[in-house]
mmCIF file of C-alpha atoms in Angstrom:
data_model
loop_
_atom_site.group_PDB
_atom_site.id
_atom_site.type_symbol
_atom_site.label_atom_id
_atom_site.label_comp_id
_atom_site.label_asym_id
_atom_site.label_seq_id
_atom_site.Cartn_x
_atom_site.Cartn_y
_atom_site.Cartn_z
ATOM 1 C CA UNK A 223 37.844 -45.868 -4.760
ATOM 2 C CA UNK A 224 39.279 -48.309 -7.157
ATOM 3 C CA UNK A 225 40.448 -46.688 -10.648
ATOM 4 C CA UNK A 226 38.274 -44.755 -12.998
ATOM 5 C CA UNK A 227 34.957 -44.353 -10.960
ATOM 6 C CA UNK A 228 35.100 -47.885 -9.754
ATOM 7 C CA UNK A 229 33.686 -48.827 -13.513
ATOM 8 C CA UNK A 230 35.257 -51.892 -13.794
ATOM 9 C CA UNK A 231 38.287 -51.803 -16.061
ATOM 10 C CA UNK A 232 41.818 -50.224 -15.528
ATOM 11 C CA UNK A 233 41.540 -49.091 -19.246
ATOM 12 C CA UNK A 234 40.229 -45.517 -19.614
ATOM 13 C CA UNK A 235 38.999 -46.401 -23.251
ATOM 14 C CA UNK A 236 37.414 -49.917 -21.240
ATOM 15 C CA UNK A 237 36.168 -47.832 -18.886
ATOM 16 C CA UNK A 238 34.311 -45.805 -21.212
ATOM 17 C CA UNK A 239 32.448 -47.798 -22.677
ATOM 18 C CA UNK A 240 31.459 -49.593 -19.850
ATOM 19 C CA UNK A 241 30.188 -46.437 -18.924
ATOM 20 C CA UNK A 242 28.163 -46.008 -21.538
ATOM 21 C CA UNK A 243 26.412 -49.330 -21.992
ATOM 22 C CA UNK A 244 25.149 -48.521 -18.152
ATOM 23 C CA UNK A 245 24.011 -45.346 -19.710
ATOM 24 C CA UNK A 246 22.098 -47.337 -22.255
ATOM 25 C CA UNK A 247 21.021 -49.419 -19.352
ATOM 26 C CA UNK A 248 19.051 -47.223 -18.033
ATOM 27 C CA UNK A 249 17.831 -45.526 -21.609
ATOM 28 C CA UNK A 250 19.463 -42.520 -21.409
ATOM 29 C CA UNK A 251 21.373 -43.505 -24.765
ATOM 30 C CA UNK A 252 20.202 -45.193 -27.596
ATOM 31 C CA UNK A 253 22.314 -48.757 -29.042
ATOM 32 C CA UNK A 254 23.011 -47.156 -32.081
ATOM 33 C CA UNK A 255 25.021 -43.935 -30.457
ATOM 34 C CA UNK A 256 26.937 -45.601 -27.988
ATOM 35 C CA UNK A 257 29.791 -47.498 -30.942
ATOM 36 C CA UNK A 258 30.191 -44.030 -32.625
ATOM 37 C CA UNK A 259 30.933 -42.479 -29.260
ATOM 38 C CA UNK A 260 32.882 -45.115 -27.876
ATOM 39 C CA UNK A 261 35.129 -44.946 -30.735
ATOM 40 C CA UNK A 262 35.410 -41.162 -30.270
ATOM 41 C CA UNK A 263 36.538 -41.036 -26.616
ATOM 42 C CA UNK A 264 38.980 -44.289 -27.603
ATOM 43 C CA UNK A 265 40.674 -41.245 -29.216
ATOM 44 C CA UNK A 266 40.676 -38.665 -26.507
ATOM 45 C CA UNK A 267 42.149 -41.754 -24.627
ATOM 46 C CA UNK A 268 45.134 -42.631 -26.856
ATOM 47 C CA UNK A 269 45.770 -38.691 -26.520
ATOM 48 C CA UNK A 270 45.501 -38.395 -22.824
ATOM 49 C CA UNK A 271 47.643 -41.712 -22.093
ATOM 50 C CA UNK A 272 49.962 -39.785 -24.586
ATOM 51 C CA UNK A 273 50.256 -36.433 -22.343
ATOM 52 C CA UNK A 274 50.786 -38.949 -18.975
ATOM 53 C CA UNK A 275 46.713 -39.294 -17.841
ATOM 54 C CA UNK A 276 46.001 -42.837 -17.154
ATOM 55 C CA UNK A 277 42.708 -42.456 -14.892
ATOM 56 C CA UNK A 278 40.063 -40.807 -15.155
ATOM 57 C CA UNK A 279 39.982 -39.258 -12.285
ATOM 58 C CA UNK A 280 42.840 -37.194 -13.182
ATOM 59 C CA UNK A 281 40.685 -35.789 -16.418
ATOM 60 C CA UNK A 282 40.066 -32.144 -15.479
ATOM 61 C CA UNK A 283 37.858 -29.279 -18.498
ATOM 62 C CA UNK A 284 41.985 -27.587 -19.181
ATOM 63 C CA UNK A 285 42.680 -30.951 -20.361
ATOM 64 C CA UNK A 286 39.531 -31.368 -22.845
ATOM 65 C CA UNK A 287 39.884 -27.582 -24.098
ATOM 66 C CA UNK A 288 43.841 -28.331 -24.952
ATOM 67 C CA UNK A 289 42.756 -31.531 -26.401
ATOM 68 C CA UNK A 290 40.010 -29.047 -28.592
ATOM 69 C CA UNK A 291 42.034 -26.350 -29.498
ATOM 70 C CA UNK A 292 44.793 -29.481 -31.421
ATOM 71 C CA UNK A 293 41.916 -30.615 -33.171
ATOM 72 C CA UNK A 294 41.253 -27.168 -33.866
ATOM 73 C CA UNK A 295 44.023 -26.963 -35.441
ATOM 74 C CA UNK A 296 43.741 -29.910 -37.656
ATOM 75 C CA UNK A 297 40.357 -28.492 -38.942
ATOM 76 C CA UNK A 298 41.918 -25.529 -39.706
ATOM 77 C CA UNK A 299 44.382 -26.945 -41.866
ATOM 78 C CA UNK A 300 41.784 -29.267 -43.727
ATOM 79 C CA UNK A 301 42.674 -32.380 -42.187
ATOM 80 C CA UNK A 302 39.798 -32.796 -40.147
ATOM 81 C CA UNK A 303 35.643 -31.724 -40.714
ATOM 82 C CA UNK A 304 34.223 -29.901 -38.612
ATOM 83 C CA UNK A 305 31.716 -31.905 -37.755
ATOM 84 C CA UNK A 306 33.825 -34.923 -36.669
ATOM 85 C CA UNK A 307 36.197 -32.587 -34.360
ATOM 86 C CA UNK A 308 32.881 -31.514 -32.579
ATOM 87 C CA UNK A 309 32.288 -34.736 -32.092
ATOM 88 C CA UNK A 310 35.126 -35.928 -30.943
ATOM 89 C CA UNK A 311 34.740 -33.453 -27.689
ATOM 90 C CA UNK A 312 31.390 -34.001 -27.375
ATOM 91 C CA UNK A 313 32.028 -38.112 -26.887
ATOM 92 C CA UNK A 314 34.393 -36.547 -23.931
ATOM 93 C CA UNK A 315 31.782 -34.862 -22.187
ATOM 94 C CA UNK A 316 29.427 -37.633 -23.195
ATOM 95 C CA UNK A 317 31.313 -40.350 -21.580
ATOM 96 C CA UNK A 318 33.120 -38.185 -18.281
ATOM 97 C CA UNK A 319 28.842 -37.276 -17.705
ATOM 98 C CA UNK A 320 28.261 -40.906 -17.402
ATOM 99 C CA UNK A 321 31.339 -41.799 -15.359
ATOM 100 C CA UNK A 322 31.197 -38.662 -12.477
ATOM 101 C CA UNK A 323 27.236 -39.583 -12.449
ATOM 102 C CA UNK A 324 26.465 -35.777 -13.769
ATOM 103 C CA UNK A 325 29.179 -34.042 -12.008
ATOM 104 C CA UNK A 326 31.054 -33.347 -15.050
ATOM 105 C CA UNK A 327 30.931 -29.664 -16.710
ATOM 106 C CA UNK A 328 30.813 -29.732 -20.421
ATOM 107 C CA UNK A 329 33.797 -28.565 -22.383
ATOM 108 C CA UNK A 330 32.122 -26.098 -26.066
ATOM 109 C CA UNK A 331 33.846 -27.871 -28.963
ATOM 110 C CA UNK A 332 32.915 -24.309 -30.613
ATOM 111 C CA UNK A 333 33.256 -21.776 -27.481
ATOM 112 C CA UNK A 334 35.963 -23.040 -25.507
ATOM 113 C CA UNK A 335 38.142 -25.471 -28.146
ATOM 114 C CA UNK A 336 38.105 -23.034 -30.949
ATOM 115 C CA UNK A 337 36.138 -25.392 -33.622
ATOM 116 C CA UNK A 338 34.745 -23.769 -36.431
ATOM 117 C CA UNK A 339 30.894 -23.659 -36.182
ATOM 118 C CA UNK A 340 29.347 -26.310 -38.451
ATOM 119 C CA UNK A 341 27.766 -25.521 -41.424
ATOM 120 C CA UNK A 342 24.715 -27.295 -42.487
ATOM 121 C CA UNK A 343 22.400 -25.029 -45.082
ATOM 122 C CA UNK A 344 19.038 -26.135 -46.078
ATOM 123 C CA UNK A 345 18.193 -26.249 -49.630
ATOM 124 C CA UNK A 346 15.175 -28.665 -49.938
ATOM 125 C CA UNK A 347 11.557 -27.421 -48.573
ATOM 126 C CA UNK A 348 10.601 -29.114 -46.076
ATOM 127 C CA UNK A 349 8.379 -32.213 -47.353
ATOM 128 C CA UNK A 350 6.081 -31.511 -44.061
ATOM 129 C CA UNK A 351 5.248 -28.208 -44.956
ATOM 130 C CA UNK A 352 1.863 -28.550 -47.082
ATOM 131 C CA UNK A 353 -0.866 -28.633 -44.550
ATOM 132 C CA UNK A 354 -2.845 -30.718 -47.096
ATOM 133 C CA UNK A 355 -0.407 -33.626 -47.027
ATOM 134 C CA UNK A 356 0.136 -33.314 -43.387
ATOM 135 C CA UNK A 357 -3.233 -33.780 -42.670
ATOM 136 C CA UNK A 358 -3.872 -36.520 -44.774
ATOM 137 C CA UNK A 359 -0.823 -38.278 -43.119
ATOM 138 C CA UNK A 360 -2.160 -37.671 -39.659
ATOM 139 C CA UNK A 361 -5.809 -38.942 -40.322
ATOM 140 C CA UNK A 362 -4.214 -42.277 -41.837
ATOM 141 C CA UNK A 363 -1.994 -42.672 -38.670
ATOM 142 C CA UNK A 364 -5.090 -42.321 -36.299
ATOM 143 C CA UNK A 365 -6.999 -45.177 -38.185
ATOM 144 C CA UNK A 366 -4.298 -47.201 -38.441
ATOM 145 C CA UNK A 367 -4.156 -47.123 -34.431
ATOM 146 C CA UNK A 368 -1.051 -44.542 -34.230
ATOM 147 C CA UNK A 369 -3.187 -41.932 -32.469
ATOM 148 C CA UNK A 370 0.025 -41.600 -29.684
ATOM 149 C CA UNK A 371 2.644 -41.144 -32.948
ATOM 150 C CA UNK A 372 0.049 -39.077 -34.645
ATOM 151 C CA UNK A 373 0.047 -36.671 -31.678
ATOM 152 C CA UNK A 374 3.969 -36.225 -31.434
ATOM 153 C CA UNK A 375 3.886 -35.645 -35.075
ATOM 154 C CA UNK A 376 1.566 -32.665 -34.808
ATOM 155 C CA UNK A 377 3.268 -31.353 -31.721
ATOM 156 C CA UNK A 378 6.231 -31.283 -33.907
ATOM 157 C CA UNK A 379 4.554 -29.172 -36.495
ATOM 158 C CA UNK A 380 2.532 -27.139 -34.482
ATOM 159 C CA UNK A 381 5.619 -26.039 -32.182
ATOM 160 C CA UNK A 382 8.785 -27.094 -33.272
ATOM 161 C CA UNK A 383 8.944 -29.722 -30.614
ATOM 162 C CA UNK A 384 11.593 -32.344 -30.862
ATOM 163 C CA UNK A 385 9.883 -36.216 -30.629
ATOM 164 C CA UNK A 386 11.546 -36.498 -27.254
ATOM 165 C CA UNK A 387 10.120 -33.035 -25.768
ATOM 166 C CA UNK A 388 6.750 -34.288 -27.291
ATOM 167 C CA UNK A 389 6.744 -37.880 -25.868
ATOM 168 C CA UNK A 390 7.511 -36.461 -22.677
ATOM 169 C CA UNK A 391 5.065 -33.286 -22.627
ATOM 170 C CA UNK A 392 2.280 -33.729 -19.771
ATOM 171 C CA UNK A 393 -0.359 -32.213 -22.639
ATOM 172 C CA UNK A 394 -2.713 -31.993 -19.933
ATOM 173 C CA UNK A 395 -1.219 -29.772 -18.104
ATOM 174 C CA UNK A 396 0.016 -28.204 -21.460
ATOM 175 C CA UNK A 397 -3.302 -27.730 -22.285
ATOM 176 C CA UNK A 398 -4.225 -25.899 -19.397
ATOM 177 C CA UNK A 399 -1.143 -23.142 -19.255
ATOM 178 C CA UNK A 400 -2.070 -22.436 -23.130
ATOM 179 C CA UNK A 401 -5.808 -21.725 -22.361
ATOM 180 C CA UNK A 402 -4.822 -19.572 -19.327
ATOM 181 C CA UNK A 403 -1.291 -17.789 -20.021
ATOM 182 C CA UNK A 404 -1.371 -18.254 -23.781
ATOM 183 C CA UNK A 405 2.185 -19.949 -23.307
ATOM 184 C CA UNK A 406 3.381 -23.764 -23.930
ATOM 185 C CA UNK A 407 6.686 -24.317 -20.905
ATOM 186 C CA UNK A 408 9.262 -27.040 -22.455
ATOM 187 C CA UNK A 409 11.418 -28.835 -20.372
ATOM 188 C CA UNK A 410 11.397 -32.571 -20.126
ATOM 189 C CA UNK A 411 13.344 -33.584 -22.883
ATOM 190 C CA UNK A 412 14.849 -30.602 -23.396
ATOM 191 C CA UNK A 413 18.378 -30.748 -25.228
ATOM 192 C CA UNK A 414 20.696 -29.304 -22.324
ATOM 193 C CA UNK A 415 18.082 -28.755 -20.072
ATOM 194 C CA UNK A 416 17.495 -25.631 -21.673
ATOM 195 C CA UNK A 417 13.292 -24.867 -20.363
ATOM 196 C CA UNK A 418 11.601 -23.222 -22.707
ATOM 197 C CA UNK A 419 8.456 -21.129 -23.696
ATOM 198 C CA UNK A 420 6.186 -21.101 -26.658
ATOM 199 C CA UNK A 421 3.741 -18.342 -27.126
ATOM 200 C CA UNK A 422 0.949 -19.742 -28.945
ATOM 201 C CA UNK A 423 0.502 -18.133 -32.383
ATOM 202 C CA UNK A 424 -2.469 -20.046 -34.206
ATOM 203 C CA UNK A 425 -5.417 -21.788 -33.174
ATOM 204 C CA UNK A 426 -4.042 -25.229 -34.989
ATOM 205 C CA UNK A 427 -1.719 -24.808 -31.858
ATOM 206 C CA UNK A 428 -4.618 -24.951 -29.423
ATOM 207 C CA UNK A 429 -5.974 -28.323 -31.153
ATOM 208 C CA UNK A 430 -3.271 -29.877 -31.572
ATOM 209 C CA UNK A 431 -2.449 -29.835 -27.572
ATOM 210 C CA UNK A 432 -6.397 -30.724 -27.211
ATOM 211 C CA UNK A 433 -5.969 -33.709 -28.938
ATOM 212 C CA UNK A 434 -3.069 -35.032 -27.550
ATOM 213 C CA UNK A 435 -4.625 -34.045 -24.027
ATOM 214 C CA UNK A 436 -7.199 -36.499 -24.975
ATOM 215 C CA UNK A 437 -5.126 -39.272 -26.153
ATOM 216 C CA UNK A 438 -2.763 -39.024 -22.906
ATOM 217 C CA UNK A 439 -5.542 -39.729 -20.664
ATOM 218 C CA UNK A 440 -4.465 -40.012 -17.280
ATOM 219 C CA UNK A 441 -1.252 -40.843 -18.106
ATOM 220 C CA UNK A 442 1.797 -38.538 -16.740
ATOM 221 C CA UNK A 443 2.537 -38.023 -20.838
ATOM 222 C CA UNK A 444 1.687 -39.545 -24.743
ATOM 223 C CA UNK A 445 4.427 -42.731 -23.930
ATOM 224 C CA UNK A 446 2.013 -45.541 -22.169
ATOM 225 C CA UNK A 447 2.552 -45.899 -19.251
ATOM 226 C CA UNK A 448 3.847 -49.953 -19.378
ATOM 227 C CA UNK A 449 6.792 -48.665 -21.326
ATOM 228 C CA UNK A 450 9.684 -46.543 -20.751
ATOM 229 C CA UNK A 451 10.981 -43.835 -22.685
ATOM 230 C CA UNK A 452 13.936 -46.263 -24.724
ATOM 231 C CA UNK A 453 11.159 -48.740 -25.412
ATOM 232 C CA UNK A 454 8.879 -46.078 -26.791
ATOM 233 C CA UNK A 455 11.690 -45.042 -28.630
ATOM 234 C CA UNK A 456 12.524 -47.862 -29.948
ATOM 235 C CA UNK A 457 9.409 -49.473 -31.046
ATOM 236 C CA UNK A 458 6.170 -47.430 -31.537
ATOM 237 C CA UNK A 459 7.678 -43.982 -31.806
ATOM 238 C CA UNK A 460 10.012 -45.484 -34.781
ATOM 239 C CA UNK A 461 6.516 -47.307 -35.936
ATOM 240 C CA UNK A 462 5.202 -43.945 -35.916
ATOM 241 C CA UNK A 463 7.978 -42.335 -38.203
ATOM 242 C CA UNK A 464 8.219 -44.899 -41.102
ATOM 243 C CA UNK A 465 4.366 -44.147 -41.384
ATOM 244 C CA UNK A 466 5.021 -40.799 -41.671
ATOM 245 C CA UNK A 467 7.723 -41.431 -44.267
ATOM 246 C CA UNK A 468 5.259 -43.761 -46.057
ATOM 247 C CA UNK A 469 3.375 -40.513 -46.851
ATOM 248 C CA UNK A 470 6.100 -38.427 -47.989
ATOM 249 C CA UNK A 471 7.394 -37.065 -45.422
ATOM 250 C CA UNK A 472 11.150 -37.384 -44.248
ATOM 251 C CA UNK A 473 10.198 -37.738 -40.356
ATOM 252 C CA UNK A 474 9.802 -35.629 -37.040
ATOM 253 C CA UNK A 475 12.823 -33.437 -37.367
ATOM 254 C CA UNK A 476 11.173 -31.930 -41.181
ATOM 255 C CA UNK A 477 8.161 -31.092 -39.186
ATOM 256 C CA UNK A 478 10.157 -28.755 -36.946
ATOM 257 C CA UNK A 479 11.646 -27.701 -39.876
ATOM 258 C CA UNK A 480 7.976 -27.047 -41.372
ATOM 259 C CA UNK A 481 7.279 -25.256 -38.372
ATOM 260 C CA UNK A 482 10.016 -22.911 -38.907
ATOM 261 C CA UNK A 483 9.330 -22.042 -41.893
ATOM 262 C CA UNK A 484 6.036 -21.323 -41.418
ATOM 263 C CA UNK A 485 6.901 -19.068 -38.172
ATOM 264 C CA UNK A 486 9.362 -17.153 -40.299
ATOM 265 C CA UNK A 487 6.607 -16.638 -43.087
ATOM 266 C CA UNK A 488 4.439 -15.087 -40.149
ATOM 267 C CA UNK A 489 7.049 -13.333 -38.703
ATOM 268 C CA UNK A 490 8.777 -11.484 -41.566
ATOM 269 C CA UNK A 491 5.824 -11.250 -43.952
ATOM 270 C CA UNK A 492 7.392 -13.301 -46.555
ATOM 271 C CA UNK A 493 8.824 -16.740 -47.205
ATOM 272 C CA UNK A 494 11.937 -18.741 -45.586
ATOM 273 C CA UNK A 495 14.725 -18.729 -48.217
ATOM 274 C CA UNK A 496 14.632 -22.200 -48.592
ATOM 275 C CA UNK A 497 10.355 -21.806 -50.222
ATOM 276 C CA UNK A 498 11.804 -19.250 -52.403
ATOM 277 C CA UNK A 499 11.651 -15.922 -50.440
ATOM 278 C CA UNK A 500 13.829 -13.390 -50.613
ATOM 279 C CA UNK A 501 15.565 -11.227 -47.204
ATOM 280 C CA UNK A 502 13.872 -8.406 -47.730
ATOM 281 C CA UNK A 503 15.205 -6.949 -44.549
ATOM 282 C CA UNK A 504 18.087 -8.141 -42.739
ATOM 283 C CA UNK A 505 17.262 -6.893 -39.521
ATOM 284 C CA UNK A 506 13.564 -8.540 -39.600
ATOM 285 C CA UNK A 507 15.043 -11.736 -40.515
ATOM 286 C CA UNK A 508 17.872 -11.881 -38.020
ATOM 287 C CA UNK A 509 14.950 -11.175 -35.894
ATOM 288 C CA UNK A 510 12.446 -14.076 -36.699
ATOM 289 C CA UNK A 511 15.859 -16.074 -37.063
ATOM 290 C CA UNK A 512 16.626 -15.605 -32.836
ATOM 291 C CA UNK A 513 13.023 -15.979 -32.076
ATOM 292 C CA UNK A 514 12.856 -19.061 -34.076
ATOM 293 C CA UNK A 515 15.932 -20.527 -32.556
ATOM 294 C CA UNK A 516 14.440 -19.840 -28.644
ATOM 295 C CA UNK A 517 11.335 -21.662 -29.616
ATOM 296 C CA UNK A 518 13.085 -24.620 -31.273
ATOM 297 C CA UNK A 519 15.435 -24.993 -28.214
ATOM 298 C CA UNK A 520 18.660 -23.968 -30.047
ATOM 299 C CA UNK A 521 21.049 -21.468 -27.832
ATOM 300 C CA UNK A 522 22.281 -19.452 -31.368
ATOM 301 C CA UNK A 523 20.556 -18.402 -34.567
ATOM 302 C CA UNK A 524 23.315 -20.153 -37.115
ATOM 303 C CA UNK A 525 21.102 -23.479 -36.365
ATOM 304 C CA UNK A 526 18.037 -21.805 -37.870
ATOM 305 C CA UNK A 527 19.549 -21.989 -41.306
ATOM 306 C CA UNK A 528 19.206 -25.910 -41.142
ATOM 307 C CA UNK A 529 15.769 -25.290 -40.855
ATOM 308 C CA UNK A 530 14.552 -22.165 -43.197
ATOM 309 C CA UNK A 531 18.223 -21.408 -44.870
ATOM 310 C CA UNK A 532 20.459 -19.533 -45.388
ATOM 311 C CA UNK A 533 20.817 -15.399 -45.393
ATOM 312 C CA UNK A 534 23.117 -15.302 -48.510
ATOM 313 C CA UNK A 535 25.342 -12.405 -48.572
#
């Protein structure tokens, strides 16, 4: 085999990127990622030429976590966010994915490098939250002929979905596990393959998945079936967000964030931090915070504070 997976360039950084425009080829990555993460395994390929790796090939998970743990170090010492040195590993396992065609185990920036978890607080109530306004967005989408985008927007508030999950979520079938086990099961789409189940909780829940059920048709999910997933992405599904935004609302991701918030409420008995309650029990809200996190698809409860906030101290 010729060097680096046969991808066409004897440069590792080259190599990378070529990898990753076939990635975008195919719509597994989107045009706008694939700069940002080219520019972060440039890095990791400056280093490795640096410690004597000139192929891929030769790129082994010791390698990345030593490569972790420096940048570790730099974020320990202030010369480097935390966010960026995440990054930075992630393009890594991004890019050696693409190249071994999936054989490549991930490196944890956090786990296995020693990165400091990232700390991202919400403050600001979700702008989704008000059923009222939700609504009102929703019914202008559907006459406007965004019934499809109106769907994955209520599938987002109604369970936390992410727009992928929901674009890709055979409703149909959906439809008929929640009428007979009382239980939504997420997987295409999922963020690390992670399946998941939701319990259903409210009977919005129930017509939500109805809805969409009808909208999908025969279809194998709510993208049509003349276009792929990138395409969908790319055109109606953005479409779809700026009209949400055009009724106050910052996008998909707040309605999961909505949706949290509201689970939390019904969990604990009283407001998320971030509407003004107060932890009136720690243990109850570490609690609703790990059962929040499984149905949002997050492996750890620190995410849940970008959703509801924080626990103070």
């Amino acid at each position: 085999m010729s060097r680096n997976y046969g991808l066409g360039s004897r440069d590792m950084s080259s190599a990378g990127r070529i990898a990753l425009d076939q990635a975008t080829g195919r719509g597994e990555l989107s045009f706008a990622s694939v700069d940002a993460i080219a520019d972060r395994f440039s890095k990791f390929a400056s280093y490795a030429k640096a410690e004597g790796i000139g192929r891929m090939e030769r790129i082994d998970a010791d390698q990345v976590r030593e490569y972790g743990r420096k940048l570790a170090d730099l974020v320990q010492r202030g010369d480097m966010a935390a966010s960026y040195a995440q990054n930075l590993v992630s393009a890594v396992n991004t890019v050696m994915t693409q190249a071994t065609r999936g054989e490549w185990q991930s490196v944890s920036p956090t786990r296995e490098c020693g990165i400091e978890q990232r700390s991202a607080i919400r403050e600001d109530a979700p702008t989704g939250f008000d059923r009222q306004t939700f609504s009102r967005a929703m019914e202008a989408m559907r006459e406007s002929g965004m019934a499809r985008q109106a769907c994955i927007a209520e599938l987002a508030r109604e369970f936390g979905l992410r727009s992928k999950e929901a674009s890709l979520l055979d409703t149909r079938s959906a439809l008929a596990e929640a009428r007979q086990a009382g239980t939504v099961t997420i997987s295409e789409g999922a963020k690390g393959g992670r399946t998941r189940e939701i319990s259903l909780s409210s009977a919005t829940q129930l017509e939500a998945l109805s809805r969409a059920a009808g909208v999908q048709g025969k279809s194998r999910n709510l993208i049509p079936a003349e276009a792929s997933w990138r395409e969908w992405r790319e055109g109606a599904l953005r479409d779809g967000r700026e009209a949400i935004q055009a009724h106050g609302i910052d996008g998909y991701h707040d309605l999961r964030a909505a949706y949290a918030c509201e689970r939390y409420e019904t969990l604990t008995g009283h407001a998320a931090p971030v509407m003004g309650g107060h932890i009136e029990d720690r243990q109850a809200d570490r609690d609703a915070r790990e059962q929040i996190s499984h149905e949002l698809g997050h492996d750890r409860i620190e995410v849940v504070a970008e959703y509801i906030g924080g626990r103070g101290t």
